XYZ file of C-alpha atoms in Angstrom:
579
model
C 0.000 0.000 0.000
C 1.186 3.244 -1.151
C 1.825 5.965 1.459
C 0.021 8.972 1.339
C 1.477 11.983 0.147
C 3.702 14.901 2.513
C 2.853 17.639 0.808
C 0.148 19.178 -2.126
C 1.694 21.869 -4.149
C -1.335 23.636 -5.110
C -1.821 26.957 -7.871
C -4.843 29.255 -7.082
C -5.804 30.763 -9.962
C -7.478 34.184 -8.450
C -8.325 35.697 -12.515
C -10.834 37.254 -14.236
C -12.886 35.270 -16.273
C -15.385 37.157 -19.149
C -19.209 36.302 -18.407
C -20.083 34.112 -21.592
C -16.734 34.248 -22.885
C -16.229 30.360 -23.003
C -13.762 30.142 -25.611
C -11.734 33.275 -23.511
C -11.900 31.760 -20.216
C -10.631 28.094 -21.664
C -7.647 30.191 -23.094
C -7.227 31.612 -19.108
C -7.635 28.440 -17.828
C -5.149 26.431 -20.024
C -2.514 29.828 -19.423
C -2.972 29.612 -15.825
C -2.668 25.119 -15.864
C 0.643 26.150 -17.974
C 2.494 28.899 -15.571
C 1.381 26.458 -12.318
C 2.961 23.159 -14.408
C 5.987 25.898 -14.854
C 6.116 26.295 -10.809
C 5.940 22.637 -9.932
C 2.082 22.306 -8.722
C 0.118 19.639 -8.522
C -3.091 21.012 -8.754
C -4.685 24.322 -10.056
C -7.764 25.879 -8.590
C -10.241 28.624 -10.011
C -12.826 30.535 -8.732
C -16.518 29.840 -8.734
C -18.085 28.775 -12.210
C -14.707 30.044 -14.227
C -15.743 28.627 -17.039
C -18.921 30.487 -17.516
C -18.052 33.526 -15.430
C -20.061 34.328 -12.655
C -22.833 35.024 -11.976
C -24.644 33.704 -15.100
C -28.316 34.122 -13.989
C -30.564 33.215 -16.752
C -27.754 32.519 -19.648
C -27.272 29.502 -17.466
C -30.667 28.440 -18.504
C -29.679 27.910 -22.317
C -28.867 24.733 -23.776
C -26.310 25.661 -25.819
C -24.540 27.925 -23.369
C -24.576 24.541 -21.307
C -22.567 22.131 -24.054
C -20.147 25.012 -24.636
C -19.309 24.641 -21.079
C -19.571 21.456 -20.722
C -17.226 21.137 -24.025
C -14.678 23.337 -22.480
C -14.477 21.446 -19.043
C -13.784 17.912 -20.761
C -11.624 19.457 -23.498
C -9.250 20.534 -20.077
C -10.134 16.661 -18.694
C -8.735 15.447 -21.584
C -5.521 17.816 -21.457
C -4.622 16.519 -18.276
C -3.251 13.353 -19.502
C 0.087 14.242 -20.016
C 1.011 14.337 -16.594
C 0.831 17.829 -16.028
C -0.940 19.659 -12.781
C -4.714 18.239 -11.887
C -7.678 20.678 -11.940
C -10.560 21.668 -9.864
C -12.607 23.141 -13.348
C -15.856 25.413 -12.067
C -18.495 25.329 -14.356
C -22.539 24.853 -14.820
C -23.652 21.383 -15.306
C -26.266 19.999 -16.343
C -27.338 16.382 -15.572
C -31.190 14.923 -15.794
C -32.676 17.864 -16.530
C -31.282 19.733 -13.800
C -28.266 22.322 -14.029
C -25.749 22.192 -10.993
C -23.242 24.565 -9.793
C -20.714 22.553 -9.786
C -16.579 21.715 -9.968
C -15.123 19.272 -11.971
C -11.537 16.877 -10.693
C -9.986 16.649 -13.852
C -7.055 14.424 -13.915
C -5.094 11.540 -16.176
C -7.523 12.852 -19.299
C -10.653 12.259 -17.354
C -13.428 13.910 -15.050
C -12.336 11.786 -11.935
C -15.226 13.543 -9.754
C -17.936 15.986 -9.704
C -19.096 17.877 -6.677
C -22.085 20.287 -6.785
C -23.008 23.198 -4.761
C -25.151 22.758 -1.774
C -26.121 25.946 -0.308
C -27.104 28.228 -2.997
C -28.085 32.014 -1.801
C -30.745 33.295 -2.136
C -30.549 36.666 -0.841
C -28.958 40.324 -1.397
C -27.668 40.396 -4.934
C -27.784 36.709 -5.050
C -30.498 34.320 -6.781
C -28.897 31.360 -7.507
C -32.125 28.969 -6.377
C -33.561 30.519 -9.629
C -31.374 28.626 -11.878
C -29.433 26.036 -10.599
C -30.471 22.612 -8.317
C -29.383 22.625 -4.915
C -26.775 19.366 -4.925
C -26.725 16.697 -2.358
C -24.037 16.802 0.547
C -21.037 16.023 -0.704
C -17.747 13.327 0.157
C -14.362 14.585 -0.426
C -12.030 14.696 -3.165
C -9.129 12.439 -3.577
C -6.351 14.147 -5.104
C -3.897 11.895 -5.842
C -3.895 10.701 -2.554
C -4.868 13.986 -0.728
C -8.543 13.918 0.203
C -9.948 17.447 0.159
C -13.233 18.990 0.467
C -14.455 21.045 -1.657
C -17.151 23.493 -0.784
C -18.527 26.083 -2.841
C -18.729 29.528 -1.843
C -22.152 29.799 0.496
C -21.487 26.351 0.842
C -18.746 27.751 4.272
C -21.466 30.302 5.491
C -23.333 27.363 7.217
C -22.205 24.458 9.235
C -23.693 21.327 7.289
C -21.937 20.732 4.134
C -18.214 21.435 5.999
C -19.283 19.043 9.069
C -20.301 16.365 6.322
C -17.082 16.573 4.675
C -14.671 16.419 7.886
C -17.153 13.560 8.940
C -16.638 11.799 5.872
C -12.514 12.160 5.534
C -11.821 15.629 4.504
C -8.451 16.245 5.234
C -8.363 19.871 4.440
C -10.787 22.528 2.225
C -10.274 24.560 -0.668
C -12.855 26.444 -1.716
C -13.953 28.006 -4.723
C -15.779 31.438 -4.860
C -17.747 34.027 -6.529
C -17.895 36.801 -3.789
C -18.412 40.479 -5.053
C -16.852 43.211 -2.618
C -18.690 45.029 -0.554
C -17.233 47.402 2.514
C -17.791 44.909 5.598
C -16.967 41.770 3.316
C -13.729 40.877 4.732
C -14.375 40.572 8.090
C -17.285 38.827 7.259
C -15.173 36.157 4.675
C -13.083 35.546 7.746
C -15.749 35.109 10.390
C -16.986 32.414 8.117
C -13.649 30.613 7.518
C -12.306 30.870 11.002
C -15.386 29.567 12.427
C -15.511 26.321 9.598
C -11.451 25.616 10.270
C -12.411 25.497 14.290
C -15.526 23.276 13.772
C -13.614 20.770 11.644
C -9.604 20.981 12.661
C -8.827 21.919 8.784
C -7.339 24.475 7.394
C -8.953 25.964 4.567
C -7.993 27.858 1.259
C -10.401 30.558 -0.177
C -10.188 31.186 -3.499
C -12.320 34.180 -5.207
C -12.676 35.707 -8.279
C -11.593 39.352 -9.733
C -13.067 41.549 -11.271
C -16.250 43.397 -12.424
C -19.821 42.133 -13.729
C -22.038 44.313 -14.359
C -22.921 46.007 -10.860
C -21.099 43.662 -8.939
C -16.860 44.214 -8.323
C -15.019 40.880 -7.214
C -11.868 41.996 -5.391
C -10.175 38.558 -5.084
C -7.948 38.882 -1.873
C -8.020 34.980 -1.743
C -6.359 33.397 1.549
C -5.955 30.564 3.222
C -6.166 29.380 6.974
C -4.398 27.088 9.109
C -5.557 24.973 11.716
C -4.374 27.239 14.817
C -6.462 29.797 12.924
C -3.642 31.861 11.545
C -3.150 33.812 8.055
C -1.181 31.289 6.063
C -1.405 33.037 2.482
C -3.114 36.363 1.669
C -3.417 37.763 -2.060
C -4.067 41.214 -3.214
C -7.605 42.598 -4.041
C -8.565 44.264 -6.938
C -5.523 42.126 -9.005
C -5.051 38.941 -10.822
C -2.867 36.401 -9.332
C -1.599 32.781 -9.603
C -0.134 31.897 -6.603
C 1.319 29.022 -5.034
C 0.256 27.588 -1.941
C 2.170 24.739 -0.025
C -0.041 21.852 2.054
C 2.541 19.922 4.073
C 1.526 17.333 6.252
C 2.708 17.943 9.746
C 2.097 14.808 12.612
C -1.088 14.039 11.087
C -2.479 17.378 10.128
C -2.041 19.422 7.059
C -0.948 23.226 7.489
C -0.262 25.596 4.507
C 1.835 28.322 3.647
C 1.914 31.197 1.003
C 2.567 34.688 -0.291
C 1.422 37.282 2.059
C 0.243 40.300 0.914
C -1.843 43.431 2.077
C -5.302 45.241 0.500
C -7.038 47.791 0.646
C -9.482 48.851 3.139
C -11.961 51.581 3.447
C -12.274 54.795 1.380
C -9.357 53.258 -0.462
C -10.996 49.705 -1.493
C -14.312 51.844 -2.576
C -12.532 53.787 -4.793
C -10.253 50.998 -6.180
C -13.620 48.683 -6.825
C -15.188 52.123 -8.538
C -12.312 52.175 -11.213
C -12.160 48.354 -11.070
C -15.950 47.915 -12.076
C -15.961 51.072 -14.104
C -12.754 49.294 -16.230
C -14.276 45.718 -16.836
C -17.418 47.155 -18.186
C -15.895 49.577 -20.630
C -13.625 46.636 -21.743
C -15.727 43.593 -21.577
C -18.344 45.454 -23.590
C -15.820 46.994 -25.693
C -16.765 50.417 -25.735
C -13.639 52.199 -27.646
C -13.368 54.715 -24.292
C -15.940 56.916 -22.676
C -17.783 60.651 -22.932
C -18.916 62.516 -19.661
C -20.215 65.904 -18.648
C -17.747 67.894 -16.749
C -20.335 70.334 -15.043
C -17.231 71.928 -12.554
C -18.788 69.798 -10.159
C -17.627 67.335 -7.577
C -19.605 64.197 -8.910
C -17.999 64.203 -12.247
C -15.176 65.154 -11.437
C -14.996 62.605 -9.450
C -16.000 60.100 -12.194
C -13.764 61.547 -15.027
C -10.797 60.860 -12.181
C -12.415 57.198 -11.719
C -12.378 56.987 -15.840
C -9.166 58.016 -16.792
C -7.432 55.856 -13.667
C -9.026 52.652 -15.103
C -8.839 53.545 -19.126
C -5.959 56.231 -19.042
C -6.542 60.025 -20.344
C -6.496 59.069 -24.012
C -9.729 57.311 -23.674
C -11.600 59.539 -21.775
C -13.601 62.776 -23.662
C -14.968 65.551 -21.128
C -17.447 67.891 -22.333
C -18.527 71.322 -20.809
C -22.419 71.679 -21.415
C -23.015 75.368 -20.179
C -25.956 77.524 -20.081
C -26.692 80.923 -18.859
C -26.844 79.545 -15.212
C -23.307 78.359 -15.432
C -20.476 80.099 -13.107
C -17.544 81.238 -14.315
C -16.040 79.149 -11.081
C -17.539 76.181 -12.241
C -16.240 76.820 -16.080
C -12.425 77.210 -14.625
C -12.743 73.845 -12.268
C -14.095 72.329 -15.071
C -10.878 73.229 -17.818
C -8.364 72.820 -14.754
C -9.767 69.579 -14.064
C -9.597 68.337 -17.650
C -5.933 69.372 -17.860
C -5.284 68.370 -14.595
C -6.494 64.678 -15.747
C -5.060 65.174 -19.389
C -8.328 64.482 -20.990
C -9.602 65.715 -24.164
C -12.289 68.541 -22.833
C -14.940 70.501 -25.444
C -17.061 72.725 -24.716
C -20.802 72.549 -26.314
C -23.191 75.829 -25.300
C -26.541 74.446 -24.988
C -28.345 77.568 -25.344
C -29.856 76.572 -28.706
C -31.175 73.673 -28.225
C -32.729 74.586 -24.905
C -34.341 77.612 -26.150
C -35.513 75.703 -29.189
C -36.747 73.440 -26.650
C -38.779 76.089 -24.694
C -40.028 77.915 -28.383
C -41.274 74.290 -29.503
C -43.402 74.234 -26.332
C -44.476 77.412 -25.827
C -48.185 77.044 -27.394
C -48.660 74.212 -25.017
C -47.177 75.838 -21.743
C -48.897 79.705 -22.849
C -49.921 80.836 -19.625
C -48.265 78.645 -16.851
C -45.630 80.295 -15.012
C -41.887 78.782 -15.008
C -40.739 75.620 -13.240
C -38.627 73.006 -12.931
C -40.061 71.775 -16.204
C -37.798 74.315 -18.009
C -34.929 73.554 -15.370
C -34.886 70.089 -16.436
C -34.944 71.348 -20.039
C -31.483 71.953 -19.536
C -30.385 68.835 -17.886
C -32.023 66.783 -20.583
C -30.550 68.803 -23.810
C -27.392 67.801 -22.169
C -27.876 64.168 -21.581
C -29.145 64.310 -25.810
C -26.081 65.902 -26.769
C -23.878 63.351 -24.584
C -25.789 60.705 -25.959
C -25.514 61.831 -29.619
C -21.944 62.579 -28.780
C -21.847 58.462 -27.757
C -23.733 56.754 -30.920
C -21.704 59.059 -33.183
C -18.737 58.243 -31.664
C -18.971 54.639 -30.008
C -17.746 56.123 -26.891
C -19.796 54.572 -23.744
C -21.983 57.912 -21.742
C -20.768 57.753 -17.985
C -23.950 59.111 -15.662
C -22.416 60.620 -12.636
C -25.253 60.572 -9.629
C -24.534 59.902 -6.450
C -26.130 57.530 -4.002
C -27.518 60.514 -2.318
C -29.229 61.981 -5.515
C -30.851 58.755 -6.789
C -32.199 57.963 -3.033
C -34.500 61.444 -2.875
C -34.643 61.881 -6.686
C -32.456 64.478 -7.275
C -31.353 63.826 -10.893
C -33.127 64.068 -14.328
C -34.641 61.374 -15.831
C -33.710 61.422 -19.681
C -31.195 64.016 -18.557
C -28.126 63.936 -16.226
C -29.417 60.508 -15.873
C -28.338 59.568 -19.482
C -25.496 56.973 -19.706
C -24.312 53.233 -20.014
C -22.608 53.118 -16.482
C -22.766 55.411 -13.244
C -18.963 54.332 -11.015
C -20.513 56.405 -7.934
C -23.979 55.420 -8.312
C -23.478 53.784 -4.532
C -21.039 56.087 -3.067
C -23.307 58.614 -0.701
C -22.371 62.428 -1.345
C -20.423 62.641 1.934
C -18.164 59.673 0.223
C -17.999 61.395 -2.728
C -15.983 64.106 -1.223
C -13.920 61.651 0.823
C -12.352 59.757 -2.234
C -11.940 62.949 -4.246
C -9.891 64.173 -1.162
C -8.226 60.765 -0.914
C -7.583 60.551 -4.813
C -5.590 63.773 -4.443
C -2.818 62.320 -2.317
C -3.019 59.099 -3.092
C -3.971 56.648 -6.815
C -4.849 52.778 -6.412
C -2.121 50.487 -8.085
C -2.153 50.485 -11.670
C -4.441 53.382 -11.989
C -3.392 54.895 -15.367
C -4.022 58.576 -14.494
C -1.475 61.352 -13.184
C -0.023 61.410 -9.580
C -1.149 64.517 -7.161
C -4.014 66.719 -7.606
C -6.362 65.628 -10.146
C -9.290 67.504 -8.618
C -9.223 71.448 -8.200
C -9.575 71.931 -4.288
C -12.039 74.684 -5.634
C -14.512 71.936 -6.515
C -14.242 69.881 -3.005
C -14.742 72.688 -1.201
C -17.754 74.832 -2.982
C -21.369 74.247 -2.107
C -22.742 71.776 -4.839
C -25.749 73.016 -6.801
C -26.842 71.754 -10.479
C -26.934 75.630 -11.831
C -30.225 75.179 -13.222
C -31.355 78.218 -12.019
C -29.679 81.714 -10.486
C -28.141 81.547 -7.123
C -29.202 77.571 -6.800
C -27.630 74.941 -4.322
C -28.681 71.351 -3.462
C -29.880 72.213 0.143
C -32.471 74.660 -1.742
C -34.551 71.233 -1.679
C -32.242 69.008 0.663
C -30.947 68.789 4.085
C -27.682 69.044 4.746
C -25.806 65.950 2.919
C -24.175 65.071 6.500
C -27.982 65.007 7.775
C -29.310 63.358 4.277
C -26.839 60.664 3.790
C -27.071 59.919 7.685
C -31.068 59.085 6.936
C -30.483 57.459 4.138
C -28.213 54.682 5.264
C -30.760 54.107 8.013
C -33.316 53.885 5.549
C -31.059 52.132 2.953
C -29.394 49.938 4.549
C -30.628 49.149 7.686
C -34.290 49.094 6.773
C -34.631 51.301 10.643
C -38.248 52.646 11.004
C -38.867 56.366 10.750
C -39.629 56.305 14.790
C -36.300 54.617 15.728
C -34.430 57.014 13.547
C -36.686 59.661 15.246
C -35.202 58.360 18.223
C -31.831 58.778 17.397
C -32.523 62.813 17.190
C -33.303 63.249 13.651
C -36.264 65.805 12.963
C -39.315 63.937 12.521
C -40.261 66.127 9.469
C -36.935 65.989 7.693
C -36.741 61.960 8.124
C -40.788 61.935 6.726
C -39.448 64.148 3.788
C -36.202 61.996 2.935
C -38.615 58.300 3.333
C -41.360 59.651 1.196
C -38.902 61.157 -1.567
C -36.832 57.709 -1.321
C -40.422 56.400 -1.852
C -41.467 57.850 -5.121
C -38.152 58.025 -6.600
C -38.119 53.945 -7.148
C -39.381 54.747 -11.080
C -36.137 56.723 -11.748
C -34.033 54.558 -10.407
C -35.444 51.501 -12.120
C -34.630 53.381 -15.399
C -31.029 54.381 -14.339
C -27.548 52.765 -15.410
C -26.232 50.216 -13.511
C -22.883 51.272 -11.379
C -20.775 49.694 -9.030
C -22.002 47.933 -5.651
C -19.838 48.940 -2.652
C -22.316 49.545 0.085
C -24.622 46.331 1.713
C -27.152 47.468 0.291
C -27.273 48.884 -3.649
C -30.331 49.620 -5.549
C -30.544 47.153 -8.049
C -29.740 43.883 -7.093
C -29.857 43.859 -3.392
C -33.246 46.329 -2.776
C -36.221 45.630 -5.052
C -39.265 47.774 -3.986
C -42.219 48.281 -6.122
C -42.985 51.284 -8.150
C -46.554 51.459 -7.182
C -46.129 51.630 -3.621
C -48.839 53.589 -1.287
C -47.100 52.924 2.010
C -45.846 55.712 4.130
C -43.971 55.351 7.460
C -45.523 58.494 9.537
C -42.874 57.579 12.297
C -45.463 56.690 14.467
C -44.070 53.699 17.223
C -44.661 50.148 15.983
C -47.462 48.721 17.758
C -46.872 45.256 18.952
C -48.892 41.988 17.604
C -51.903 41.163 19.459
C -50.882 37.615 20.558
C -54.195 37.189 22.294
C -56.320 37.379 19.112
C -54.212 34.589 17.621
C -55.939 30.919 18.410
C -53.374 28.096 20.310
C -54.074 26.226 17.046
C -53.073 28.670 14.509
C -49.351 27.826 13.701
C -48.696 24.798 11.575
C -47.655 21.500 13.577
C -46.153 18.743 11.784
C -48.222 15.975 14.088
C -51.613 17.325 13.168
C -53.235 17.245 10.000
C -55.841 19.922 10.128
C -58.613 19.805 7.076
């Protein structure tokens, strides 16, 4: 009997694979099996569903999408035969009219085992029960001679499927994931593992994807855990990786050891997933660059800053829309801005086509008095000319609202609204002046814009207003963005009542104002371009309210259930039948 191996020398593969991009990701996949046969490894691992990038929802759901997945898996099982590293291959699969989430053993030219994913969320920006089967609790993987676990993603967050594996000879876990960033996510990620290694007495590897889709930012930072609970191998976030991790098997127990580096946290990490997400849609759509509207405000200048770190200045056009309400301050911020960035910057008067505008509707509006009809007049003869700017040129239309605006409102449908993808559509206004600060003395690695000052101090520190009218500022209609964006996350995020805000020492009438306006602002924001997730809660994914929606919290105190009313018999039980 042959003894079992000392040591597992094992590649993580933290990439980023192209949703749909079968062909693409097989080319990764084989590149990545190549450098870790280069290295010495036994085995390479990818992140969750590599092969069909993550997360699929419906395209998963296609037949044909299905065999070229399935093709590209067994064209890597067959590859394997000469000797080379094994593979745990992530990829949809379909079996008996049911399509798993599942990873693939590939070794000596076959599939030598198949595992499926247990625990599929259900929850947040995840809906995975929508499209894939739920797979029975899995055994371990033997690999050659090691037997590992392999648990996918959600599949840690709970105590079942980990507890079935160490009960059924796991001898350590590696795990493959799809888990998007969001600001409490690490602690959270480690929580999880921490808690799984001390259940079990394994150490675990965590391997995630990079990189954006759609709304949703993967930041990587795979790492692994040892028995005794310490950091045995940390990667970057935000940045590709193969890595090599070494399992050695020490009296009985395996502990492993790898490169060790830091990430980003905070402000920092929100701005590097902006540029991240911002980047991967430009280029996985292929959009030749981008066009924006630089107003001399903070929002886009924060945004052309975001565009030109992830595409670099060449790609990146900034147009001045002004109008009679425009400030010379905000015309100067907005030129030493666009040198500052080294952009290509126009100017386009809009004075003509708004007054057309207003002389094409003046039978119709005769005797009405001026409004914010005619305000938004403005905002929308910009988003045309952006847009006509965008399908003349091919360049992608980046929307710049904040989190703060589309909560209450504050933006322009068919206007300022306008674009293909918004970077700070979940950074809150307060946030948005933190990471223009922060840009100013410091750039994420491999940003492609200019060290120093990118964004006039001018901008950061004048009162924001959207000039559509003499002598205008935001807190015209809003509170105070410290007060608003305090609210909001309570409203946001937290889901707290109106009273228990209230309670906190908000005025009751300014937290009625910001809950109704977040109310009947749902349309617009089901219309507007998808940006990047950072908070816990985005709109899009993770908070789906209805449109038509006649509920109001008056902030009056919960009243508590009247148990009394409800019969002994009413709940359910499982050893009465009740017809």
């Amino acid at each position: 009997m042959s003894q079992p191996p000392a040591s597992l020398r094992i590649a993580v593969a933290q990439l980023n694979p192209v949703m749909g991009d079968v062909a693409g990701n097989l080319a990764l996949a084989r590149a990545a099996r190549s450098d870790a046969a280069v290295a010495g490894a036994d085995l390479v691992v990818f992140s969750e569903l590599f092969i069909s990038g993550y997360p699929p929802e419906d395209l998963v759901l296609k037949p044909a999408f299905q065999a070229a997945c399935r093709q590209a898996t067994e064209a890597l099982a067959r590859e394997t035969a000469d000797g080379g590293p094994a593979l745990l291959v992530t990829t949809p699969w379909a079996e008996d009219g049911k399509v798993y989430n599942a990873v693939a053993y590939c070794d000596g030219g076959l599939i030598q085992a198949v595992r499926f994913k247990v625990d599929l969320p259900n929850y947040s920006v995840f809906d995975e029960k929508r499209v894939f089967a739920p797979g029975p609790l899995p055994g371990p993987v033997n690999v050659r001679g090691v037997r590992i676990g392999v648990p996918i993603c959600e599949d840690i967050w709970g105590e079942e499927v980990v507890e079935t594996l160490t009960e059924t000879g796991a001898e350590l876990f590696i795990v493959p994931n799809g888990s998007p960033y969001r600001e409490s996510v690490y602690d959270e990620r480690m929580s999880a593992i921490v808690a799984r290694v001390t259940e079990s007495g394994r150490p675990m590897l965590y391997v995630n994807q990079v990189g954006g889709q759609d709304e949703l930012v993967f930041d990587g930072a795979s790492l692994a855990v040892n028995v005794d609970r310490t950091l045995a191998m940390q990667l970057p976030a935000f940045a590709g990786q193969i890595a090599i991790v070494e399992a050695v098997r020490q009296a009985g127990t395996w502990r492993l050891s790898g490169p060790i580096h830091g990430h980003e946290t905070g402000d920092e990490a929100n701005y590097t997933a902006c540029v991240l997400g911002l980047r991967d849609y430009v280029e996985k759509n292929r959009f030749p660059g981008v066009v924006l509207g630089l107003s001399g405000g903070i929002d886009s200048a924060l945004c052309a800053a975001m565009a030109v770190d992830a595409l670099g200045p060449d790609r990146v056009h900034c147009v001045m829309l002004p109008y009679r309400f425009t400030s010379e301050d905000s015309l100067k911020d907005a030129h030493a801005c666009a040198r500052a960035l080294g952009v290509r910057y126009d100017i386009v008067p809009i004075a003509s086509a708004v007054e057309g505008l207003e002389a094409a509707l003046a039978p119709l509006f005769r005797g009405t008095n001026r409004d914010i009809t005619e305000e938004n007049l403005q905002s929308r003869a910009r988003g045309t000319i952006l847009m006509s700017i965008s399908n003349k040129f091919g360049a992608m239309v980046v929307t710049t609202g904040n989190k703060s605006e589309m909560s209450v409102g504050y933006a322009t449908i068919y206007g300022d609204m306008n674009g293909g993808y918004n970077p700070v559509k979940d950074l809150y206004k307060t946030e948005v002046f933190r990471l223009s600060a922060l840009r100013n003395r410091w750039k994420p690695a491999g940003a492609q814009g200019p060290d120093g000052e990118v964004i006039p101090t001018n901008i950061i520190v004048k009162p924001p207003t959207a000039e559509l009218r003499e002598n205008q500022t935001d807190q015209d209609s809003l509170p105070a963005y410290e007060v608003l964006d305090a609210i909001l996350e309570r409203l946001v995020e937290r889901e707290a009542p109106v009273a228990a805000i209230v309670a906190e020492g908000y005025d009751l009438d300014t937290v009625k104002k910001v809950e109704r306006l977040l109310a009947i602002a749902e349309y617009k924001r089901r219309q507007a371009a998808p940006g990047v997730k950072v908070t816990a809660r985005n709109f899009g994914r993770d908070r789906r309210y209805p449109i038509v929606n006649r509920f109001r919290d008056l902030g009056e105190p919960l009243p508590a259930p009247d148990m009394a009313l409800v019969s002994p018999n009413a709940r359910p039980r499982l050893d009465v039948v009740d017809f």
